[in-house]
Short mmCIF file of C-alpha atoms in Angstrom, two decimals:
data_model
loop_
_atom_site.label_atom_id
_atom_site.label_comp_id
_atom_site.label_asym_id
_atom_site.label_seq_id
_atom_site.Cartn_x
_atom_site.Cartn_y
_atom_site.Cartn_z
CA UNK J 1 0.00 0.00 0.00
CA UNK J 2 0.96 3.69 -0.18
CA UNK J 3 -1.21 6.81 0.06
CA UNK J 4 -4.72 5.87 1.23
CA UNK J 5 -6.25 9.34 1.37
CA UNK J 6 -5.91 12.97 2.37
CA UNK J 7 -7.76 15.54 4.44
CA UNK J 8 -7.81 19.34 4.43
CA UNK J 9 -8.59 20.96 7.78
CA UNK J 10 -8.23 24.47 9.28
CA UNK J 11 -6.43 25.28 12.52
CA UNK J 12 -8.31 27.97 14.49
CA UNK J 13 -7.32 27.67 18.16
CA UNK J 14 -10.80 28.85 19.13
CA UNK J 15 -12.23 25.55 17.84
CA UNK J 16 -10.80 23.79 20.91
CA UNK J 17 -13.29 24.04 23.78
CA UNK J 18 -10.46 24.59 26.24
CA UNK J 19 -9.42 27.70 24.26
CA UNK J 20 -12.77 28.85 22.90
CA UNK J 21 -14.55 28.85 26.24
CA UNK J 22 -17.89 28.51 24.47
CA UNK J 23 -17.11 30.53 21.34
CA UNK J 24 -16.26 27.30 19.52
CA UNK J 25 -20.03 26.83 19.20
CA UNK J 26 -20.07 29.74 16.74
CA UNK J 27 -18.23 27.48 14.27
CA UNK J 28 -20.07 24.29 15.18
CA UNK J 29 -20.35 23.21 11.54
CA UNK J 30 -16.55 23.27 11.20
CA UNK J 31 -16.11 21.53 14.55
CA UNK J 32 -18.53 18.76 13.61
CA UNK J 33 -17.08 18.11 10.16
CA UNK J 34 -13.54 18.31 11.54
CA UNK J 35 -14.33 15.41 13.85
CA UNK J 36 -16.08 13.56 10.99
CA UNK J 37 -13.04 14.03 8.74
CA UNK J 38 -10.76 12.62 11.41
CA UNK J 39 -13.08 9.63 11.88
CA UNK J 40 -12.78 9.01 8.14
CA UNK J 41 -9.02 9.32 8.43
CA UNK J 42 -9.01 6.79 11.27
CA UNK J 43 -11.17 4.41 9.21
CA UNK J 44 -8.38 4.16 6.63
CA UNK J 45 -6.18 2.65 9.36
CA UNK J 46 -3.00 4.50 8.33
CA UNK J 47 0.34 3.34 9.68
CA UNK J 48 1.54 6.97 9.65
CA UNK J 49 0.19 10.44 8.88
CA UNK J 50 2.15 13.13 7.05
CA UNK J 51 1.14 16.56 8.35
CA UNK J 52 1.72 19.64 6.21
CA UNK J 53 1.68 22.77 8.34
CA UNK J 54 2.24 26.42 7.40
CA UNK J 55 3.08 27.22 11.04
CA UNK J 56 6.01 24.92 11.64
CA UNK J 57 9.51 26.08 10.67
CA UNK J 58 9.44 27.88 7.33
CA UNK J 59 12.30 28.92 5.07
CA UNK J 60 12.17 30.82 1.79
CA UNK J 61 14.25 28.25 -0.08
CA UNK J 62 14.04 25.03 1.93
CA UNK J 63 11.41 22.54 3.10
CA UNK J 64 11.97 21.71 6.76
CA UNK J 65 11.05 18.21 7.95
CA UNK J 66 10.99 17.89 11.74
CA UNK J 67 13.88 15.78 13.09
CA UNK J 68 14.17 13.63 16.20
CA UNK J 69 12.11 10.82 17.67
CA UNK J 70 9.06 12.93 18.42
CA UNK J 71 7.76 16.21 19.81
CA UNK J 72 5.40 17.70 22.35
CA UNK J 73 3.47 20.93 22.55
CA UNK J 74 0.82 22.85 24.39
CA UNK J 75 -1.58 25.74 23.92
CA UNK J 76 0.17 28.11 26.34
CA UNK J 77 0.34 30.77 23.61
CA UNK J 78 -3.46 30.72 23.59
CA UNK J 79 -3.90 30.84 27.35
CA UNK J 80 -4.23 27.12 28.08
CA UNK J 81 -0.80 25.76 29.12
CA UNK J 82 -2.36 22.65 30.68
CA UNK J 83 -3.57 21.42 27.26
CA UNK J 84 -0.65 19.28 26.08
CA UNK J 85 0.06 16.62 23.48
CA UNK J 86 2.96 14.36 22.55
CA UNK J 87 3.59 12.57 19.27
CA UNK J 88 6.07 10.09 17.79
CA UNK J 89 7.77 10.62 14.43
CA UNK J 90 8.05 7.84 11.86
CA UNK J 91 11.82 7.99 11.49
CA UNK J 92 12.01 5.30 8.78
CA UNK J 93 9.47 7.03 6.54
CA UNK J 94 11.20 10.36 7.17
CA UNK J 95 14.52 8.95 5.93
CA UNK J 96 12.81 7.55 2.84
CA UNK J 97 11.28 10.97 2.11
CA UNK J 98 14.67 12.65 2.49
CA UNK J 99 16.21 10.10 0.10
CA UNK J 100 13.50 10.88 -2.45
CA UNK J 101 13.92 14.66 -2.21
CA UNK J 102 17.68 14.29 -2.61
CA UNK J 103 17.12 12.29 -5.81
CA UNK J 104 14.71 14.94 -7.04
CA UNK J 105 17.15 17.75 -6.25
CA UNK J 106 14.69 19.48 -3.92
CA UNK J 107 16.08 21.59 -1.06
CA UNK J 108 14.54 19.72 1.87
CA UNK J 109 15.62 17.95 5.03
CA UNK J 110 15.90 18.13 8.78
CA UNK J 111 18.49 20.91 9.07
CA UNK J 112 17.80 24.28 10.67
CA UNK J 113 15.31 23.39 13.38
CA UNK J 114 14.67 26.54 15.44
CA UNK J 115 11.76 25.26 17.52
CA UNK J 116 11.05 21.59 18.25
CA UNK J 117 7.66 21.94 19.94
CA UNK J 118 4.43 21.34 18.06
CA UNK J 119 3.03 24.37 16.24
CA UNK J 120 -0.68 25.09 16.54
CA UNK J 121 -1.29 24.11 12.91
CA UNK J 122 -0.17 20.61 13.89
CA UNK J 123 -1.42 20.55 17.48
CA UNK J 124 -5.07 21.24 16.64
CA UNK J 125 -5.42 18.45 14.09
CA UNK J 126 -3.61 16.04 16.45
CA UNK J 127 -6.18 16.98 19.11
CA UNK J 128 -8.99 15.92 16.75
CA UNK J 129 -7.11 12.81 15.64
CA UNK J 130 -6.89 11.74 19.26
CA UNK J 131 -10.60 12.40 19.78
CA UNK J 132 -11.29 10.22 16.72
CA UNK J 133 -9.32 7.38 18.26
CA UNK J 134 -6.35 7.51 15.88
CA UNK J 135 -2.87 7.17 17.37
CA UNK J 136 0.03 6.59 15.00
CA UNK J 137 3.42 8.11 14.20
CA UNK J 138 3.54 11.25 12.09
CA UNK J 139 5.86 13.18 9.81
CA UNK J 140 5.71 16.97 10.15
CA UNK J 141 6.65 18.94 7.01
CA UNK J 142 6.92 22.68 6.68
CA UNK J 143 6.31 24.77 3.57
CA UNK J 144 8.53 27.32 1.82
CA UNK J 145 8.76 30.32 -0.48
CA UNK J 146 9.49 28.02 -3.41
CA UNK J 147 7.25 27.61 -6.45
CA UNK J 148 3.93 25.75 -6.63
CA UNK J 149 5.62 23.11 -8.78
CA UNK J 150 8.30 22.52 -6.13
CA UNK J 151 5.60 22.11 -3.46
CA UNK J 152 3.84 19.64 -5.75
CA UNK J 153 7.15 17.82 -6.31
CA UNK J 154 7.63 17.49 -2.54
CA UNK J 155 4.27 15.73 -2.43
CA UNK J 156 5.35 13.37 -5.19
CA UNK J 157 8.46 12.54 -3.18
CA UNK J 158 6.27 11.77 -0.16
CA UNK J 159 4.18 9.46 -2.34
CA UNK J 160 7.28 7.69 -3.70
CA UNK J 161 8.62 7.25 -0.16
CA UNK J 162 5.29 5.81 1.00
CA UNK J 163 5.31 3.32 -1.87
CA UNK J 164 8.88 2.29 -1.03
CA UNK J 165 8.00 1.94 2.66
CA UNK J 166 5.07 -0.38 1.97
CA UNK J 167 2.89 1.21 4.65
CA UNK J 168 -0.53 2.82 4.58
CA UNK J 169 0.10 6.59 4.64
CA UNK J 170 -2.45 9.40 4.96
CA UNK J 171 -1.88 13.11 4.30
CA UNK J 172 -3.33 15.98 6.34
CA UNK J 173 -3.00 19.50 4.91
CA UNK J 174 -3.47 22.00 7.72
CA UNK J 175 -4.51 25.42 6.48
CA UNK J 176 -7.03 28.20 6.90
CA UNK J 177 -8.32 29.98 3.81
CA UNK J 178 -8.54 33.78 3.42
CA UNK J 179 -7.99 35.96 6.49
CA UNK J 180 -9.75 38.95 4.93
CA UNK J 181 -13.43 38.13 4.78
CA UNK J 182 -15.05 40.81 6.96
CA UNK J 183 -14.58 44.46 7.83
CA UNK J 184 -14.95 43.60 11.51
CA UNK J 185 -12.69 40.53 11.28
CA UNK J 186 -9.21 40.50 12.83
CA UNK J 187 -7.56 41.28 9.48
CA UNK J 188 -10.25 43.37 7.79
CA UNK J 189 -11.83 42.87 4.38
CA UNK J 190 -10.26 42.63 0.94
CA UNK J 191 -12.42 41.88 -2.12
CA UNK J 192 -10.02 39.10 -3.02
CA UNK J 193 -10.73 37.33 0.29
CA UNK J 194 -14.28 36.05 -0.32
CA UNK J 195 -13.45 35.41 -3.98
CA UNK J 196 -10.45 33.28 -3.08
CA UNK J 197 -12.56 31.20 -0.71
CA UNK J 198 -15.22 30.64 -3.36
CA UNK J 199 -12.63 29.47 -5.87
CA UNK J 200 -10.56 27.29 -3.53
CA UNK J 201 -13.55 25.52 -1.97
CA UNK J 202 -14.94 24.88 -5.45
CA UNK J 203 -11.60 23.26 -6.33
CA UNK J 204 -11.75 21.17 -3.14
CA UNK J 205 -15.24 19.95 -3.93
CA UNK J 206 -14.28 18.94 -7.47
CA UNK J 207 -10.86 17.55 -6.61
CA UNK J 208 -9.46 20.10 -9.08
CA UNK J 209 -5.84 20.00 -7.94
CA UNK J 210 -4.58 21.86 -11.00
CA UNK J 211 -6.37 24.95 -9.66
CA UNK J 212 -4.32 24.72 -6.46
CA UNK J 213 -1.24 25.28 -8.62
CA UNK J 214 -2.52 28.05 -10.86
CA UNK J 215 -3.87 30.67 -8.45
CA UNK J 216 -2.36 34.08 -9.17
CA UNK J 217 0.25 34.92 -6.51
CA UNK J 218 -0.77 38.59 -6.15
CA UNK J 219 -4.42 37.57 -5.80
CA UNK J 220 -3.52 35.08 -3.06
CA UNK J 221 -1.42 37.62 -1.20
CA UNK J 222 -4.19 40.19 -1.23
CA UNK J 223 -6.58 37.51 0.02
CA UNK J 224 -4.14 36.74 2.86
CA UNK J 225 -4.63 33.01 2.44
CA UNK J 226 -2.87 30.51 4.66
CA UNK J 227 -3.17 26.93 3.42
CA UNK J 228 -2.70 26.90 -0.35
CA UNK J 229 0.90 25.65 -0.32
CA UNK J 230 -0.07 22.79 1.98
CA UNK J 231 -2.81 21.90 -0.51
CA UNK J 232 -0.21 21.93 -3.32
CA UNK J 233 1.99 19.42 -1.49
CA UNK J 234 -1.09 17.28 -0.78
CA UNK J 235 -1.97 17.37 -4.48
CA UNK J 236 1.50 16.10 -5.33
CA UNK J 237 1.16 13.26 -2.84
CA UNK J 238 -2.02 12.23 -4.68
CA UNK J 239 -0.37 12.51 -8.11
CA UNK J 240 -1.70 9.88 -10.49
CA UNK J 241 -4.34 8.66 -8.06
CA UNK J 242 -8.12 8.64 -8.45
CA UNK J 243 -9.81 10.33 -5.51
CA UNK J 244 -13.34 10.76 -4.24
CA UNK J 245 -13.47 14.44 -3.26
CA UNK J 246 -15.88 15.68 -0.60
CA UNK J 247 -16.12 19.25 0.67
CA UNK J 248 -17.65 18.68 4.08
CA UNK J 249 -18.05 22.29 5.21
CA UNK J 250 -17.07 25.92 4.85
CA UNK J 251 -17.47 28.76 7.35
CA UNK J 252 -16.15 32.31 7.61
CA UNK J 253 -17.79 33.33 10.89
CA UNK J 254 -14.83 35.19 12.36
CA UNK J 255 -13.58 36.75 9.13
CA UNK J 256 -11.24 33.83 8.39
CA UNK J 257 -12.20 30.99 6.03
CA UNK J 258 -12.36 27.45 7.39
CA UNK J 259 -12.76 24.58 4.92
CA UNK J 260 -12.89 20.84 5.66
CA UNK J 261 -12.48 18.37 2.80
CA UNK J 262 -11.73 14.66 2.40
CA UNK J 263 -10.09 12.89 -0.54
CA UNK J 264 -10.26 9.10 -0.36
CA UNK J 265 -8.03 7.24 -2.81
CA UNK J 266 -10.01 5.02 -5.15
CA UNK J 267 -7.23 3.58 -7.31
CA UNK J 268 -4.91 4.91 -10.01
CA UNK J 269 -5.66 7.57 -12.61
CA UNK J 270 -2.78 8.69 -14.82
CA UNK J 271 -4.98 11.55 -16.03
CA UNK J 272 -4.52 13.14 -12.62
CA UNK J 273 -0.81 13.94 -13.03
CA UNK J 274 -0.75 17.74 -12.97
CA UNK J 275 2.92 18.76 -13.05
CA UNK J 276 3.34 18.78 -16.84
CA UNK J 277 -0.01 20.49 -17.36
CA UNK J 278 0.92 23.19 -14.86
CA UNK J 279 4.32 23.75 -16.47
CA UNK J 280 2.72 24.17 -19.90
CA UNK J 281 0.20 26.67 -18.54
CA UNK J 282 2.93 28.57 -16.70
CA UNK J 283 5.11 28.80 -19.79
CA UNK J 284 2.17 30.13 -21.79
CA UNK J 285 1.38 32.69 -19.09
CA UNK J 286 4.99 33.88 -18.99
CA UNK J 287 5.06 34.12 -22.79
CA UNK J 288 1.91 36.26 -22.79
CA UNK J 289 3.26 38.41 -19.96
CA UNK J 290 6.47 39.04 -21.87
CA UNK J 291 4.55 39.97 -25.03
CA UNK J 292 2.58 42.58 -23.09
CA UNK J 293 5.57 44.27 -21.44
CA UNK J 294 5.92 47.97 -22.16
CA UNK J 295 9.27 49.60 -23.16
CA UNK J 296 10.19 50.35 -19.52
CA UNK J 297 9.92 46.69 -18.52
CA UNK J 298 11.44 45.44 -21.78
CA UNK J 299 14.50 47.58 -21.09
CA UNK J 300 14.85 46.20 -17.56
CA UNK J 301 14.67 42.65 -18.91
CA UNK J 302 17.19 43.40 -21.68
CA UNK J 303 19.58 44.96 -19.17
CA UNK J 304 19.61 42.04 -16.75
CA UNK J 305 19.65 39.36 -19.44
CA UNK J 306 22.59 41.10 -21.13
CA UNK J 307 24.48 41.25 -17.85
CA UNK J 308 23.79 37.65 -16.82
CA UNK J 309 24.58 36.36 -20.31
CA UNK J 310 27.80 38.30 -20.91
CA UNK J 311 28.92 39.65 -17.55
CA UNK J 312 28.84 43.14 -19.06
CA UNK J 313 26.47 46.08 -18.74
CA UNK J 314 24.25 47.11 -21.64
CA UNK J 315 26.27 49.68 -23.60
CA UNK J 316 23.76 50.99 -26.14
CA UNK J 317 20.11 51.75 -25.56
CA UNK J 318 17.56 50.41 -28.05
CA UNK J 319 16.90 52.94 -30.78
CA UNK J 320 13.11 52.78 -30.51
CA UNK J 321 12.75 53.85 -26.87
CA UNK J 322 10.08 56.50 -26.15
CA UNK J 323 11.53 59.99 -25.78
CA UNK J 324 10.38 60.31 -22.17
CA UNK J 325 12.69 57.44 -21.27
CA UNK J 326 15.62 59.24 -22.84
CA UNK J 327 14.83 62.84 -21.95
CA UNK J 328 13.49 62.64 -18.38
CA UNK J 329 15.42 61.82 -15.22
CA UNK J 330 13.82 60.26 -12.11
CA UNK J 331 14.34 57.78 -9.33
CA UNK J 332 13.50 54.24 -10.42
CA UNK J 333 12.87 50.95 -8.61
CA UNK J 334 13.20 47.65 -10.47
CA UNK J 335 11.58 44.60 -8.87
CA UNK J 336 12.04 41.00 -9.95
CA UNK J 337 9.57 38.24 -9.12
CA UNK J 338 9.86 34.50 -9.65
CA UNK J 339 6.88 32.17 -9.15
CA UNK J 340 5.06 35.02 -7.40
CA UNK J 341 7.86 35.61 -4.88
CA UNK J 342 10.16 38.62 -4.70
CA UNK J 343 13.53 37.75 -6.28
CA UNK J 344 15.24 41.14 -6.02
CA UNK J 345 14.46 44.84 -5.75
CA UNK J 346 16.83 47.81 -5.97
CA UNK J 347 16.00 51.44 -6.62
CA UNK J 348 16.98 55.05 -6.36
CA UNK J 349 14.82 57.66 -4.66
CA UNK J 350 16.36 60.39 -6.82
CA UNK J 351 18.09 60.06 -10.19
CA UNK J 352 21.79 59.18 -10.20
CA UNK J 353 22.04 58.93 -13.99
CA UNK J 354 21.12 61.21 -16.90
CA UNK J 355 17.81 59.57 -17.82
CA UNK J 356 15.09 57.16 -16.75
CA UNK J 357 16.44 54.70 -19.33
CA UNK J 358 19.91 54.74 -17.80
CA UNK J 359 18.37 54.45 -14.34
CA UNK J 360 16.46 51.33 -15.42
CA UNK J 361 19.56 49.75 -16.97
CA UNK J 362 21.56 50.38 -13.80
CA UNK J 363 18.96 49.26 -11.28
CA UNK J 364 17.88 46.13 -13.18
CA UNK J 365 21.44 44.81 -12.90
CA UNK J 366 21.63 45.73 -9.21
CA UNK J 367 18.25 44.07 -8.53
CA UNK J 368 19.43 40.83 -10.13
CA UNK J 369 23.01 40.77 -8.91
CA UNK J 370 23.42 43.03 -5.87
CA UNK J 371 20.33 42.71 -3.66
CA UNK J 372 21.90 41.41 -0.44
CA UNK J 373 18.76 39.45 0.45
CA UNK J 374 19.13 37.07 -2.49
CA UNK J 375 21.81 35.20 -4.42
CA UNK J 376 22.59 36.58 -7.86
CA UNK J 377 20.13 35.62 -10.61
CA UNK J 378 21.41 32.77 -12.78
CA UNK J 379 20.91 32.19 -16.48
CA UNK J 380 18.52 29.30 -15.79
CA UNK J 381 16.15 31.66 -13.95
CA UNK J 382 15.87 34.36 -16.61
CA UNK J 383 12.94 32.77 -18.41
CA UNK J 384 10.81 32.59 -15.25
CA UNK J 385 11.37 36.18 -14.07
CA UNK J 386 8.71 38.87 -14.11
CA UNK J 387 9.65 42.54 -13.85
CA UNK J 388 8.10 45.67 -12.38
CA UNK J 389 9.51 49.15 -12.96
CA UNK J 390 8.37 52.01 -10.71
CA UNK J 391 9.27 55.53 -11.83
CA UNK J 392 9.12 57.88 -8.85
CA UNK J 393 7.67 61.35 -8.87
CA UNK J 394 9.35 64.14 -6.93
CA UNK J 395 8.83 63.77 -3.15
CA UNK J 396 6.90 66.46 -1.28
CA UNK J 397 6.99 67.18 2.43
CA UNK J 398 3.74 66.55 4.33
CA UNK J 399 2.54 67.50 7.78
CA UNK J 400 1.36 64.10 8.96
CA UNK J 401 0.00 60.61 8.21
CA UNK J 402 -3.44 61.95 7.33
CA UNK J 403 -1.97 63.16 4.02
CA UNK J 404 -0.93 59.63 3.02
CA UNK J 405 -2.82 56.95 1.11
CA UNK J 406 -1.17 53.52 0.94
CA UNK J 407 -2.54 52.84 -2.53
CA UNK J 408 -1.64 56.19 -4.10
CA UNK J 409 1.46 57.45 -2.30
CA UNK J 410 4.81 56.03 -1.29
CA UNK J 411 6.40 57.40 1.86
CA UNK J 412 9.86 58.54 2.92
CA UNK J 413 10.56 58.68 6.66
CA UNK J 414 13.61 60.79 7.62
CA UNK J 415 15.53 61.43 10.82
CA UNK J 416 18.76 63.34 10.27
CA UNK J 417 20.73 61.50 7.59
CA UNK J 418 18.71 58.31 8.01
CA UNK J 419 15.92 57.67 5.51
CA UNK J 420 13.57 54.81 4.88
CA UNK J 421 11.34 54.51 1.80
CA UNK J 422 8.38 52.33 0.96
CA UNK J 423 6.60 52.18 -2.37
CA UNK J 424 2.81 52.51 -2.62
CA UNK J 425 0.26 49.80 -3.33
CA UNK J 426 2.22 46.87 -1.96
CA UNK J 427 0.56 43.56 -1.13
CA UNK J 428 0.11 43.09 2.60
CA UNK J 429 0.44 46.82 3.39
CA UNK J 430 -3.10 47.93 4.16
CA UNK J 431 -2.77 50.88 6.54
CA UNK J 432 -0.80 54.12 6.62
CA UNK J 433 0.67 53.20 9.99
CA UNK J 434 2.00 49.92 8.59
CA UNK J 435 3.54 51.83 5.72
CA UNK J 436 5.23 54.36 8.00
CA UNK J 437 6.47 51.72 10.44
CA UNK J 438 8.08 49.61 7.73
CA UNK J 439 9.73 52.63 6.08
CA UNK J 440 10.95 53.83 9.49
CA UNK J 441 12.44 50.44 10.31
CA UNK J 442 14.14 50.27 6.91
CA UNK J 443 15.81 53.57 7.74
CA UNK J 444 16.94 52.38 11.16
CA UNK J 445 14.75 54.98 12.86
CA UNK J 446 13.42 54.13 16.32
CA UNK J 447 9.73 54.33 17.15
CA UNK J 448 10.35 57.02 19.77
CA UNK J 449 12.53 59.23 17.56
CA UNK J 450 11.19 62.35 15.90
CA UNK J 451 10.95 62.00 12.14
CA UNK J 452 9.63 63.89 9.13
CA UNK J 453 7.46 62.52 6.32
CA UNK J 454 7.48 62.96 2.56
CA UNK J 455 5.16 61.40 0.05
CA UNK J 456 5.58 60.62 -3.64
CA UNK J 457 3.61 59.08 -6.44
CA UNK J 458 4.86 56.46 -8.87
CA UNK J 459 4.07 55.32 -12.37
CA UNK J 460 4.19 51.53 -12.30
CA UNK J 461 5.15 49.56 -15.37
CA UNK J 462 4.83 45.79 -15.66
#
């Protein structure tokens, strides 16, 4: 045997009676189906359960698999330190998974553990597993900032390891949906929030795993979703398998989406291998994106590709550039994204070259080769990069935060010679205070220090 089924569950601490203190009854549908899902899981009689949690150790470029013989945890962070659990790890299966990811060339393993105790995304589902009468070893896998395809590939490695191990293995993907469903919710409302939940629960109900891979990254970030990458790994673990999908429930009572779904394996189905289909769709999307790039973005791409390919800066500008690129001077930020994740961003708040074109050429190279947060872009990555070019207007001094708008204006926070800048209309930045705080921190300016504010507008090209 190998993979016998999978379950998607949320992880709201309030669902535990010991934490909720009665408020768990406000999401009674989720609570009831959660227990039902775990009873189904127990009925499969798995020898081990692989848990995919967004709240265990997370790295941008590495999948962390919990090491050791086991772990314990409690709900002290949620006011209930007496609520404790312990679990054993399946060390043999873990080693088989690590062998598979090494063969696949995936960056994954047990290195870099910062916290051994159980995270709440794991603890809550273990609580319900115990209530359902299921006690077996687990594997706890974290997620990463890597691409949807790499998350899917991790799932395929888990499946291959399960087949090599000869045991009955179940998958549990722990993840809430959007955190931005209501104005009075803890994270507010974004129009993308309810729309994301409609689309992702529809995919759950249909067993449409390709949709888990193809959600737009900006859309997901604005929706403030939590569990999608766990669902992508789960989809990979079910690669080539026929499943019976059931969406058991959905609720958004507290402004956060909770979905419960079960996928029982019903045999093999080679038509449900989604990696190649996703890659073809992604290549087509990138081709269309490149075709629609304006001259600002085309110049940034040409600059970086020239530098990576030859090791030399672009010497001559294209002859057909618009005059405003040649004649105007301005500060410019060039941002690179790969698989929806930031891959580099460097800019100038004021011009340091003779023209916007020269500024783009300069900053595109710096974004790809000199951003200290990332390794230099390699030739193999060039085809998957997407570019944004922000041309900054002149900054103007303002009297206070009330003259800012996070969607329209960027902000510069200054204290003496220290300055921090943040561009406008960034995903995850929803309030003026957030914008100011991040810019202040970037400038190394303390919260108690006096500072001045400037605002600026940008013209964004993509």
